[in-house]
GROMACS .gro file of C-alpha atoms in nm:
model
  319
    1MET     CA    1   0.950  -0.708  -0.621
    2VAL     CA    2   0.759  -0.607  -0.330
    3GLY     CA    3   0.782  -0.250  -0.135
    4GLY     CA    4   0.829  -0.443   0.173
    5ILE     CA    5   0.725  -0.794   0.197
    6ASP     CA    6   0.677  -0.843   0.563
    7LYS     CA    7   0.460  -0.543   0.611
    8GLN     CA    8   0.087  -0.620   0.662
    9ILE     CA    9  -0.025  -0.400   0.378
   10TYR     CA   10   0.170  -0.636   0.161
   11LEU     CA   11   0.089  -0.956   0.318
   12PRO     CA   12  -0.111  -1.092   0.033
   13TYR     CA   13   0.180  -1.156  -0.202
   14LYS     CA   14   0.363  -1.397   0.035
   15LEU     CA   15   0.038  -1.536   0.154
   16ALA     CA   16  -0.028  -1.632  -0.200
   17ASP     CA   17   0.275  -1.840  -0.215
   18GLN     CA   18   0.213  -2.002   0.143
   19LEU     CA   19  -0.131  -2.109   0.013
   20GLY     CA   20  -0.002  -2.254  -0.298
   21PHE     CA   21  -0.210  -2.026  -0.513
   22TYR     CA   22   0.071  -1.919  -0.774
   23LYS     CA   23   0.143  -2.321  -0.812
   24LYS     CA   24  -0.247  -2.375  -0.845
   25TYR     CA   25  -0.249  -2.151  -1.163
   26GLY     CA   26   0.069  -2.268  -1.297
   27VAL     CA   27   0.268  -1.983  -1.269
   28ASP     CA   28   0.650  -1.945  -1.131
   29VAL     CA   29   0.668  -1.593  -0.928
   30THR     CA   30   0.979  -1.536  -0.760
   31LEU     CA   31   0.907  -1.270  -0.473
   32SER     CA   32   1.177  -1.035  -0.366
   33THR     CA   33   1.149  -0.726  -0.133
   34GLU     CA   34   1.278  -0.365  -0.146
   35GLN     CA   35   1.579  -0.306   0.084
   36ASP     CA   36   1.638   0.014   0.280
   37GLY     CA   37   1.828   0.262   0.052
   38GLY     CA   38   1.800   0.001  -0.235
   39VAL     CA   39   1.588   0.030  -0.546
   40GLY     CA   40   1.195   0.094  -0.509
   41ALA     CA   41   0.989  -0.188  -0.613
   42GLU     CA   42   0.815   0.022  -0.905
   43ASP     CA   43   1.164   0.152  -1.027
   44ALA     CA   44   1.283  -0.199  -1.054
   45MET     CA   45   0.975  -0.265  -1.240
   46ILE     CA   46   0.980   0.010  -1.474
   47SER     CA   47   1.349  -0.066  -1.546
   48GLY     CA   48   1.314  -0.403  -1.648
   49GLN     CA   49   1.466  -0.541  -1.345
   50VAL     CA   50   1.161  -0.716  -1.253
   51ASP     CA   51   0.821  -0.808  -1.431
   52MET     CA   52   0.573  -0.646  -1.185
   53ALA     CA   53   0.602  -0.456  -0.867
   54GLY     CA   54   0.385  -0.513  -0.565
   55ALA     CA   55   0.341  -0.116  -0.485
   56TRP     CA   56   0.099   0.135  -0.474
   57TYR     CA   57  -0.150   0.244  -0.742
   58ASN     CA   58  -0.061   0.613  -0.708
   59HIS     CA   59   0.269   0.547  -0.908
   60THR     CA   60   0.090   0.467  -1.203
   61ILE     CA   61  -0.005   0.811  -1.237
   62GLU     CA   62   0.339   0.972  -1.168
   63PHE     CA   63   0.450   0.742  -1.439
   64GLN     CA   64   0.215   0.849  -1.689
   65MET     CA   65   0.328   1.217  -1.618
   66LYS     CA   66   0.677   1.085  -1.711
   67HIS     CA   67   0.533   0.962  -2.015
   68LYS     CA   68   0.567   0.600  -1.892
   69ALA     CA   69   0.264   0.385  -1.926
   70VAL     CA   70   0.235   0.148  -1.645
   71GLU     CA   71  -0.099  -0.010  -1.517
   72ALA     CA   72  -0.240  -0.179  -1.208
   73ILE     CA   73  -0.391  -0.523  -1.278
   74VAL     CA   74  -0.515  -0.624  -0.961
   75GLN     CA   75  -0.602  -0.418  -0.664
   76LEU     CA   76  -0.533  -0.523  -0.303
   77SER     CA   77  -0.644  -0.258  -0.083
   78GLY     CA   78  -0.864   0.029  -0.069
   79ALA     CA   79  -0.695   0.202   0.191
   80PRO     CA   80  -0.306   0.293   0.251
   81GLY     CA   81  -0.309   0.082   0.575
   82GLU     CA   82  -0.104   0.355   0.702
   83ARG     CA   83  -0.086   0.582   1.036
   84GLU     CA   84   0.063   0.881   1.134
   85MET     CA   85   0.256   0.772   1.433
   86CYS     CA   86   0.367   1.045   1.648
   87ALA     CA   87   0.624   1.078   1.925
   88THR     CA   88   0.433   1.113   2.276
   89ALA     CA   89   0.587   1.460   2.331
   90SER     CA   90   0.551   1.573   1.949
   91ASN     CA   91   0.189   1.751   2.008
   92VAL     CA   92   0.099   1.662   1.661
   93HIS     CA   93  -0.258   1.546   1.619
   94ALA     CA   94  -0.344   1.679   1.265
   95GLY     CA   95  -0.171   1.836   0.954
   96ALA     CA   96  -0.203   2.144   1.093
   97ASP     CA   97   0.043   2.070   1.332
   98TYR     CA   98   0.312   1.960   1.099
   99ALA     CA   99   0.466   2.293   1.036
  100GLY     CA  100   0.820   2.319   1.175
  101LYS     CA  101   0.828   1.945   1.235
  102THR     CA  102   1.036   1.666   1.067
  103MET     CA  103   0.823   1.408   0.932
  104GLY     CA  104   0.942   1.069   0.888
  105VAL     CA  105   0.867   0.859   0.545
  106THR     CA  106   0.942   0.524   0.408
  107ASP     CA  107   1.165   0.704   0.149
  108LEU     CA  108   1.137   1.023  -0.038
  109GLY     CA  109   0.938   1.029  -0.317
  110SER     CA  110   0.703   0.709  -0.193
  111GLY     CA  111   0.323   0.684  -0.130
  112THR     CA  112   0.388   0.757   0.214
  113ASP     CA  113   0.562   1.099   0.148
  114THR     CA  114   0.285   1.171  -0.088
  115LEU     CA  115   0.035   1.108   0.172
  116THR     CA  116   0.238   1.318   0.443
  117GLN     CA  117   0.230   1.606   0.208
  118LEU     CA  118  -0.139   1.557   0.130
  119ILE     CA  119  -0.235   1.561   0.503
  120ALA     CA  120  -0.042   1.899   0.547
  121ALA     CA  121  -0.183   2.032   0.243
  122LYS     CA  122  -0.532   1.977   0.330
  123ALA     CA  123  -0.474   2.152   0.638
  124GLY     CA  124  -0.292   2.454   0.460
  125VAL     CA  125   0.051   2.335   0.569
  126ALA     CA  126   0.278   2.385   0.225
  127LYS     CA  127   0.540   2.135   0.196
  128ASP     CA  128   0.811   2.377   0.246
  129LYS     CA  129   0.681   2.465   0.582
  130PHE     CA  130   0.810   2.116   0.738
  131SER     CA  131   1.068   1.881   0.661
  132ARG     CA  132   1.032   1.488   0.542
  133THR     CA  133   1.315   1.229   0.601
  134GLY     CA  134   1.344   0.858   0.473
  135VAL     CA  135   1.350   0.630   0.773
  136GLY     CA  136   1.226   0.293   0.632
  137ALA     CA  137   0.983   0.084   0.818
  138GLY     CA  138   1.019  -0.129   1.106
  139SER     CA  139   1.330  -0.093   1.341
  140THR     CA  140   1.477   0.176   1.130
  141ALA     CA  141   1.152   0.395   1.155
  142ILE     CA  142   1.127   0.292   1.531
  143ALA     CA  143   1.487   0.409   1.592
  144ALA     CA  144   1.448   0.758   1.430
  145LEU     CA  145   1.131   0.817   1.666
  146LYS     CA  146   1.307   0.679   1.957
  147LYS     CA  147   1.608   0.891   1.927
  148GLY     CA  148   1.420   1.230   1.849
  149ALA     CA  149   1.532   1.248   1.476
  150ILE     CA  150   1.161   1.257   1.355
  151SER     CA  151   0.850   1.403   1.530
  152CYS     CA  152   0.643   1.124   1.336
  153VAL     CA  153   0.623   0.887   1.109
  154MET     CA  154   0.396   0.734   0.839
  155THR     CA  155   0.378   0.383   0.892
  156THR     CA  156   0.218   0.036   0.891
  157GLN     CA  157   0.144  -0.271   1.109
  158PRO     CA  158   0.326  -0.405   1.249
  159THR     CA  159   0.534  -0.131   1.307
  160VAL     CA  160   0.235   0.078   1.442
  161THR     CA  161   0.203  -0.173   1.728
  162ALA     CA  162   0.536  -0.182   1.793
  163ILE     CA  163   0.547   0.164   1.874
  164GLN     CA  164   0.223   0.154   2.077
  165LYS     CA  165   0.373  -0.145   2.286
  166GLN     CA  166   0.694   0.060   2.352
  167ASN     CA  167   0.521   0.354   2.437
  168LEU     CA  168   0.697   0.558   2.185
  169GLY     CA  169   0.409   0.733   2.028
  170TYR     CA  170   0.037   0.748   1.917
  171SER     CA  171  -0.166   0.746   1.645
  172ALA     CA  172  -0.245   1.053   1.490
  173VAL     CA  173  -0.397   1.022   1.162
  174ASP     CA  174  -0.556   0.690   1.055
  175LEU     CA  175  -0.551   0.579   0.676
  176ALA     CA  176  -0.539   0.208   0.813
  177THR     CA  177  -0.885   0.131   0.663
  178VAL     CA  178  -1.117   0.197   0.405
  179ASP     CA  179  -1.328   0.385   0.672
  180GLY     CA  180  -1.024   0.587   0.808
  181ALA     CA  181  -0.945   0.667   0.451
  182THR     CA  182  -1.299   0.781   0.349
  183LYS     CA  183  -1.309   0.998   0.683
  184ALA     CA  184  -0.936   1.167   0.604
  185LEU     CA  185  -0.942   1.166   0.261
  186GLY     CA  186  -1.297   1.173   0.112
  187GLY     CA  187  -1.334   0.802  -0.027
  188ALA     CA  188  -1.147   0.479  -0.077
  189TRP     CA  189  -0.774   0.549  -0.166
  190PRO     CA  190  -0.654   0.222  -0.328
  191ALA     CA  191  -0.299   0.152  -0.263
  192ALA     CA  192  -0.137  -0.158  -0.256
  193GLY     CA  193  -0.164  -0.366  -0.593
  194VAL     CA  194   0.030  -0.520  -0.866
  195LEU     CA  195   0.189  -0.234  -1.123
  196ALA     CA  196   0.322  -0.357  -1.455
  197ARG     CA  197   0.419  -0.217  -1.742
  198THR     CA  198   0.141  -0.195  -2.013
  199ASP     CA  199   0.358  -0.316  -2.282
  200TRP     CA  200   0.446  -0.616  -2.098
  201VAL     CA  201   0.089  -0.683  -2.017
  202ASN     CA  202  -0.012  -0.679  -2.353
  203SER     CA  203   0.244  -0.930  -2.427
  204HIS     CA  204   0.222  -1.149  -2.150
  205LYS     CA  205  -0.145  -1.170  -2.109
  206ASP     CA  206  -0.162  -1.521  -2.008
  207GLU     CA  207   0.102  -1.473  -1.741
  208THR     CA  208  -0.076  -1.181  -1.609
  209GLN     CA  209  -0.406  -1.324  -1.576
  210ARG     CA  210  -0.244  -1.653  -1.387
  211VAL     CA  211  -0.076  -1.412  -1.122
  212VAL     CA  212  -0.419  -1.210  -1.123
  213ASN     CA  213  -0.614  -1.540  -1.048
  214ALA     CA  214  -0.386  -1.641  -0.773
  215LEU     CA  215  -0.424  -1.286  -0.577
  216VAL     CA  216  -0.780  -1.284  -0.657
  217ASP     CA  217  -0.808  -1.636  -0.475
  218THR     CA  218  -0.600  -1.480  -0.187
  219MET     CA  219  -0.801  -1.185  -0.148
  220HIS     CA  220  -1.141  -1.423  -0.100
  221TRP     CA  221  -0.946  -1.632   0.131
  222ILE     CA  222  -0.825  -1.330   0.346
  223ASN     CA  223  -1.198  -1.233   0.349
  224THR     CA  224  -1.326  -1.527   0.464
  225HIS     CA  225  -1.074  -1.631   0.753
  226THR     CA  226  -0.963  -1.475   1.069
  227PRO     CA  227  -0.652  -1.281   1.160
  228GLU     CA  228  -0.528  -1.573   1.349
  229GLN     CA  229  -0.568  -1.810   1.059
  230ILE     CA  230  -0.395  -1.563   0.836
  231ALA     CA  231  -0.105  -1.496   1.087
  232ASP     CA  232  -0.077  -1.876   1.114
  233ALA     CA  233  -0.056  -1.910   0.710
  234LEU     CA  234   0.248  -1.674   0.690
  235PRO     CA  235   0.596  -1.751   0.774
  236ALA     CA  236   0.671  -1.746   1.139
  237GLN     CA  237   0.937  -1.461   1.098
  238TYR     CA  238   0.670  -1.226   0.956
  239THR     CA  239   0.449  -1.257   1.297
  240ASN     CA  240   0.689  -1.307   1.538
  241ASN     CA  241   1.045  -1.134   1.518
  242ASN     CA  242   1.250  -0.861   1.718
  243ILE     CA  243   0.964  -0.604   1.700
  244ILE     CA  244   0.654  -0.757   1.731
  245THR     CA  245   0.489  -1.082   1.879
  246LYS     CA  246   0.252  -1.329   1.697
  247ALA     CA  247  -0.010  -1.212   1.951
  248ASP     CA  248   0.050  -0.836   1.869
  249TYR     CA  249   0.047  -0.901   1.495
  250VAL     CA  250  -0.279  -1.073   1.506
  251ALA     CA  251  -0.420  -0.785   1.730
  252ALA     CA  252  -0.256  -0.548   1.455
  253LEU     CA  253  -0.426  -0.734   1.165
  254THR     CA  254  -0.771  -0.763   1.357
  255GLN     CA  255  -0.761  -0.350   1.374
  256ASP     CA  256  -0.638  -0.301   1.014
  257LYS     CA  257  -0.788  -0.614   0.838
  258GLY     CA  258  -1.029  -0.345   0.670
  259GLN     CA  259  -0.786  -0.226   0.436
  260PHE     CA  260  -0.810  -0.504   0.229
  261LEU     CA  261  -1.046  -0.555  -0.091
  262PRO     CA  262  -1.243  -0.883  -0.094
  263ASP     CA  263  -1.210  -0.950  -0.461
  264GLY     CA  264  -0.933  -0.751  -0.627
  265ILE     CA  265  -1.118  -0.488  -0.817
  266MET     CA  266  -1.049  -0.139  -0.853
  267PRO     CA  267  -1.313   0.053  -0.655
  268ALA     CA  268  -1.546   0.307  -0.802
  269GLY     CA  269  -1.424   0.651  -0.726
  270GLY     CA  270  -1.077   0.543  -0.587
  271PRO     CA  271  -0.843   0.658  -0.907
  272LYS     CA  272  -1.015   0.999  -0.901
  273ILE     CA  273  -0.933   1.046  -0.529
  274VAL     CA  274  -0.568   0.942  -0.588
  275LEU     CA  275  -0.561   1.175  -0.885
  276GLU     CA  276  -0.685   1.443  -0.672
  277THR     CA  277  -0.423   1.362  -0.407
  278GLU     CA  278  -0.151   1.371  -0.700
  279LYS     CA  279  -0.257   1.714  -0.814
  280LEU     CA  280  -0.254   1.848  -0.457
  281VAL     CA  281   0.084   1.782  -0.394
  282GLY     CA  282   0.205   1.868  -0.756
  283GLN     CA  283   0.288   1.518  -0.895
  284ALA     CA  284   0.013   1.541  -1.172
  285ASP     CA  285  -0.222   1.749  -1.362
  286ASP     CA  286  -0.554   1.729  -1.564
  287SER     CA  287  -0.377   1.571  -1.854
  288VAL     CA  288  -0.372   1.233  -1.660
  289LYS     CA  289  -0.585   0.938  -1.842
  290LEU     CA  290  -0.750   0.752  -1.552
  291GLY     CA  291  -0.839   0.475  -1.748
  292ASP     CA  292  -0.474   0.404  -1.884
  293THR     CA  293  -0.360   0.369  -1.516
  294PHE     CA  294  -0.543   0.054  -1.425
  295THR     CA  295  -0.776  -0.232  -1.576
  296ASN     CA  296  -1.038  -0.453  -1.436
  297GLU     CA  297  -1.021  -0.694  -1.676
  298PHE     CA  298  -0.810  -0.957  -1.525
  299ALA     CA  299  -0.938  -0.956  -1.176
  300MET     CA  300  -1.332  -0.990  -1.350
  301ASN     CA  301  -1.205  -1.270  -1.540
  302ALA     CA  302  -1.047  -1.423  -1.227
  303ASN     CA  303  -1.369  -1.369  -1.018
  304LYS     CA  304  -1.599  -1.515  -1.311
  305GLU     CA  305  -1.384  -1.812  -1.328
  306GLU     CA  306  -1.394  -1.932  -0.973
  307GLY     CA  307  -1.751  -1.854  -0.937
  308TYR     CA  308  -1.698  -1.548  -0.662
  309THR     CA  309  -1.933  -1.297  -0.641
  310VAL     CA  310  -1.783  -0.940  -0.695
  311SER     CA  311  -1.874  -0.726  -0.410
  312THR     CA  312  -1.660  -0.398  -0.488
  313ALA     CA  313  -1.848  -0.173  -0.747
  314PRO     CA  314  -1.582  -0.118  -1.010
  315ALA     CA  315  -1.415   0.172  -1.149
  316ASP     CA  316  -1.503   0.266  -1.494
  317SER     CA  317  -1.259   0.452  -1.747
  318ASP     CA  318  -1.307   0.774  -1.576
  319GLY     CA  319  -1.199   0.631  -1.244
   0.00000   0.00000   0.00000
């Protein structure tokens, strides 16, 4: 299950299917997506409803704090791919302006919720000084902004471009690329990846390796193809729908393609920065063992098997 399969931040999962890479490695993958108000991808994974979740790395830390062993088996992005989109009249330009506002997030407890709290905390604004509410993404997020139910929404492409095209708001905080995340958060902030229960991974290493092989192939394909070629490879309803045209989808991907890692490797320093995020918003403490929250074993194997050059410096067991 993917946390919003038509979002650009999560495009590698469907792209791998479209390119035939799951079939190439002999793995039968059934893709499903979160529904607004439904079970989150990471929660479906931990409960055993699905084997793997297309979700953010930070959930592995949160699960460890609940004494549940979950790990990221391949890392697809080094940035959240998110922007804080604020209503034209909101007068919000940074975390310090969140006080007294109602901020939209995908849903409470989501990665966007954590990031919203983080940006405020870095500016000295405690989470009890502003409100957060779940508004989903796409048309529901746009509707909430349009009717004034929220001042801002933490969201991704193509929703970002749709908000801009409709003159509903502007980008106040950029977490959409590795460069943007580094400026705002101090370094790469690994987000989208594949999460699985550690016990499942240990008992299904062959299946895990095949899935990672397919996604590592996909990341190299993304890195060597244009936004136009990527859009052409995706289902038409992902790139041309009621909130965005294909031309706008391509423009959005051109703007934010820098979020994607070229080789599926968890980047050095990334887990540490995410842990600091979780600690700052009260979701984790120093007891977390970062080495148990991710593995580069499968991605390194995949790159070696296909003869790819690994360009991302890999995180060690300390993150």
